[in-house]
Amino acid sequence: MTVTKEQTIPPTAIRILDALAEAAFVAGLDGVSMRDVAARAGISLASLQYHYPNKDALLAAFVERTISVHRTRIEQIHCSVDGASLVKAALRYAAEETLRIADDPVLSMIEARVARDETARRCFEELMASYMQMLTELISQSAPGIPEQQVRTKALLICSLLEGLPSAMQAAKLISVAPECVFESVLSHAVKCVNNCGFGDVTPHLAEDTGC
């Protein structure tokens, strides 16, 4: 059994990360102080700084925990699903995770700060690097022997499909299209992108994919 980083994090440190999410939801990331997080976690400021010396370290740990959970879930999918179902199961998880991250108060605020905050930029890049590694490994395992450049291109195309999913599902409501149909269509495109060597047939019409 793989031991993840989260399994080795002391309970107090995990409680602190949860407190960060709660405090950021109320006050915004810029408005949250180390004292706010300590108070929500029910510990002293000194105890908080023992685990995370400053706010930059706290944000980095929050992102690392997200990555750790992400890696663990991908490992579980690979252990429990095989064959043709593996690609769809892994990409469904990636799509669901994209939606979860879009709704996460801390991660969405980190993304919003990327252009003006070096720590936010570094955290976001670490998260995206982990995400792209998952996609490239999935494609390489599903289609062994294809050129590395094509693997990267496929991964980027899938990333663009999934990263646009939260906005597309919001827009779907405005034009009376069921959001779940958009989700399944995007997932279908992503699966076809992995399974096909070319790109010419990876974008069929929405109705053809879902019947919506």
Coordinates of C-alpha atoms in Angstrom, one line a residue:
M1 CA 0.0 0.0 0.0
T2 CA 1.3 3.4 -1.0
V3 CA 1.8 5.8 1.9
T4 CA 0.8 9.3 0.8
K5 CA 2.1 12.5 2.2
E6 CA -1.3 13.3 3.7
Q7 CA -1.1 10.1 5.8
T8 CA 2.2 11.4 7.3
I9 CA 0.9 14.9 8.1
P10 CA 0.2 15.4 11.8
P11 CA -3.5 15.9 12.6
T12 CA -3.0 19.5 13.8
A13 CA -1.3 20.4 10.5
I14 CA -4.3 19.0 8.6
R15 CA -6.7 20.9 10.8
I16 CA -4.8 24.1 10.0
L17 CA -5.2 23.5 6.3
D18 CA -8.9 23.0 6.7
A19 CA -9.1 26.2 8.8
L20 CA -7.3 28.1 5.9
A21 CA -10.1 27.0 3.5
E22 CA -12.8 28.1 6.0
A23 CA -11.1 31.5 6.7
A24 CA -10.5 32.2 3.0
F25 CA -14.1 31.5 2.1
V26 CA -15.2 34.2 4.5
A27 CA -12.5 36.9 4.2
G28 CA -10.8 36.1 0.9
L29 CA -7.2 35.0 0.6
D30 CA -5.7 38.5 0.9
G31 CA -7.9 39.1 3.9
V32 CA -6.8 36.0 5.9
S33 CA -4.0 36.4 8.4
M34 CA -2.1 33.7 10.2
R35 CA -3.9 34.7 13.4
D36 CA -7.2 34.1 11.7
V37 CA -6.2 30.6 10.6
A38 CA -4.8 29.8 14.1
A39 CA -8.1 31.0 15.8
R40 CA -10.2 28.9 13.4
A41 CA -8.0 25.9 14.0
G42 CA -8.2 26.4 17.8
I43 CA -4.5 26.7 18.3
S44 CA -2.0 29.4 19.2
L45 CA -0.2 31.4 16.6
A46 CA 3.1 29.9 17.8
S47 CA 1.7 26.4 17.2
L48 CA 0.6 27.4 13.7
Q49 CA 4.0 28.8 12.9
Y50 CA 5.6 25.6 14.2
H51 CA 3.9 23.7 11.3
Y52 CA 3.9 26.6 8.7
P53 CA 6.3 29.4 9.5
N54 CA 4.5 31.9 7.2
K55 CA 1.5 32.3 4.9
D56 CA 3.6 31.3 1.8
A57 CA 4.4 28.0 3.4
L58 CA 0.7 27.6 4.4
L59 CA -0.5 28.1 0.8
A60 CA 2.2 25.8 -0.6
A61 CA 1.2 23.0 1.9
F62 CA -2.5 23.5 0.9
V63 CA -1.6 22.9 -2.7
E64 CA 0.7 20.0 -1.9
R65 CA -2.1 18.3 0.0
T66 CA -4.4 18.7 -3.0
I67 CA -1.8 17.2 -5.3
S68 CA -1.2 14.3 -2.8
V69 CA -4.9 13.5 -2.7
H70 CA -5.0 13.7 -6.5
R71 CA -2.1 11.3 -6.9
T72 CA -3.6 8.8 -4.4
R73 CA -6.9 8.8 -6.3
I74 CA -5.2 8.2 -9.6
E75 CA -3.2 5.3 -8.1
Q76 CA -6.5 3.8 -6.8
I77 CA -8.1 4.1 -10.3
H78 CA -5.1 2.3 -11.9
C79 CA -5.3 -0.5 -9.3
S80 CA -9.1 -1.0 -9.5
V81 CA -9.8 -0.4 -13.2
D82 CA -8.1 -1.8 -16.3
G83 CA -8.5 -2.2 -20.0
A84 CA -10.6 0.2 -22.0
S85 CA -12.4 1.4 -18.9
L86 CA -9.3 2.8 -17.4
V87 CA -9.1 5.8 -19.7
K88 CA -12.7 6.9 -19.2
A89 CA -12.5 6.3 -15.4
A90 CA -9.3 8.4 -15.1
L91 CA -10.6 11.2 -17.3
R92 CA -13.9 11.3 -15.5
Y93 CA -12.0 11.8 -12.3
A94 CA -9.9 14.5 -13.9
A95 CA -13.1 16.3 -15.1
E96 CA -14.7 16.0 -11.7
E97 CA -11.6 17.3 -10.1
T98 CA -11.5 20.2 -12.5
L99 CA -15.0 21.2 -11.3
R100 CA -14.1 20.7 -7.7
I101 CA -11.0 22.9 -7.9
A102 CA -13.1 25.6 -9.7
D103 CA -15.4 25.6 -6.6
D104 CA -12.6 25.4 -4.0
P105 CA -12.3 28.8 -2.3
V106 CA -8.6 28.7 -1.7
L107 CA -7.5 27.1 -5.0
S108 CA -9.6 29.4 -7.1
M109 CA -8.2 32.4 -5.2
I110 CA -4.7 31.2 -5.7
E111 CA -5.3 30.9 -9.4
A112 CA -6.7 34.5 -9.4
R113 CA -3.5 35.8 -7.8
V114 CA -1.1 34.2 -10.2
A115 CA -0.4 37.3 -12.2
R116 CA 0.6 39.4 -9.2
D117 CA 1.8 36.9 -6.5
E118 CA 5.0 34.8 -6.9
T119 CA 3.8 32.3 -4.3
A120 CA 0.5 31.9 -6.0
R121 CA 2.2 31.4 -9.3
R122 CA 4.5 28.8 -7.9
C123 CA 1.6 26.9 -6.2
F124 CA -0.5 27.0 -9.4
E125 CA 2.4 25.7 -11.5
E126 CA 3.0 22.8 -9.1
L127 CA -0.7 21.9 -9.3
M128 CA -0.8 22.1 -13.1
A129 CA 2.5 20.2 -13.5
S130 CA 0.9 17.3 -11.5
Y131 CA -2.2 17.5 -13.6
M132 CA -0.3 17.4 -16.9
Q133 CA 1.9 14.5 -15.6
M134 CA -1.2 12.5 -14.9
L135 CA -2.5 13.1 -18.5
T136 CA 0.8 12.3 -20.2
E137 CA 1.2 9.1 -18.2
L138 CA -2.4 8.0 -19.0
I139 CA -1.9 8.7 -22.8
S140 CA 1.5 6.9 -22.9
Q141 CA 0.1 3.8 -21.1
S142 CA -3.0 3.7 -23.3
A143 CA -1.1 4.2 -26.6
P144 CA 2.4 3.0 -26.2
G145 CA 4.8 3.8 -28.9
I146 CA 3.4 7.1 -30.1
P147 CA 5.9 10.0 -30.3
E148 CA 6.5 12.0 -27.2
Q149 CA 5.5 15.2 -28.9
Q150 CA 2.1 13.7 -29.9
V151 CA 1.6 12.6 -26.3
R152 CA 2.2 16.2 -25.1
T153 CA -0.1 17.6 -27.8
K154 CA -2.9 15.2 -26.8
A155 CA -2.4 16.1 -23.1
L156 CA -2.6 19.8 -23.9
L157 CA -5.8 19.3 -25.9
I158 CA -7.4 17.3 -23.2
C159 CA -6.3 20.0 -20.6
S160 CA -8.0 22.7 -22.7
L161 CA -11.2 20.7 -22.9
L162 CA -11.3 20.0 -19.2
E163 CA -10.2 23.4 -18.0
G164 CA -13.0 25.0 -20.0
L165 CA -15.6 22.7 -18.4
P166 CA -16.7 24.9 -15.5
S167 CA -17.4 27.9 -17.8
A168 CA -19.1 25.7 -20.4
M169 CA -21.4 24.2 -17.8
Q170 CA -22.4 27.6 -16.6
A171 CA -23.0 28.8 -20.1
A172 CA -25.1 25.7 -20.9
K173 CA -27.7 26.9 -18.4
L174 CA -28.1 30.2 -20.3
I175 CA -28.9 28.4 -23.6
S176 CA -31.1 25.7 -22.1
V177 CA -28.6 22.9 -22.4
A178 CA -28.4 20.4 -19.5
P179 CA -25.0 20.9 -17.8
E180 CA -24.7 17.1 -17.4
C181 CA -24.9 16.7 -21.2
V182 CA -22.0 19.2 -21.5
F183 CA -20.0 17.2 -19.0
E184 CA -20.5 13.9 -20.8
S185 CA -19.8 15.4 -24.2
V186 CA -16.5 16.9 -23.0
L187 CA -15.6 13.6 -21.4
S188 CA -16.3 11.8 -24.6
H189 CA -14.1 14.2 -26.6
A190 CA -11.3 13.7 -24.1
V191 CA -11.6 9.9 -24.3
K192 CA -11.6 9.9 -28.1
C193 CA -8.5 12.2 -28.0
V194 CA -6.6 9.6 -26.0
N195 CA -7.8 6.6 -28.0
N196 CA -7.3 8.0 -31.5
C197 CA -3.9 8.7 -33.1
G198 CA -5.2 11.6 -35.1
F199 CA -7.1 14.7 -34.2
G200 CA -9.6 14.9 -37.0
D201 CA -12.4 13.1 -35.3
V202 CA -12.1 14.1 -31.7
T203 CA -14.8 16.8 -31.8
P204 CA -18.1 15.3 -32.9
H205 CA -21.3 17.3 -32.4
L206 CA -22.8 17.4 -28.9
A207 CA -26.0 15.7 -29.9
E208 CA -24.1 12.8 -31.5
D209 CA -22.2 12.1 -28.3
T210 CA -24.9 12.5 -25.7
G211 CA -28.3 12.4 -27.3
C212 CA -29.1 15.7 -25.5

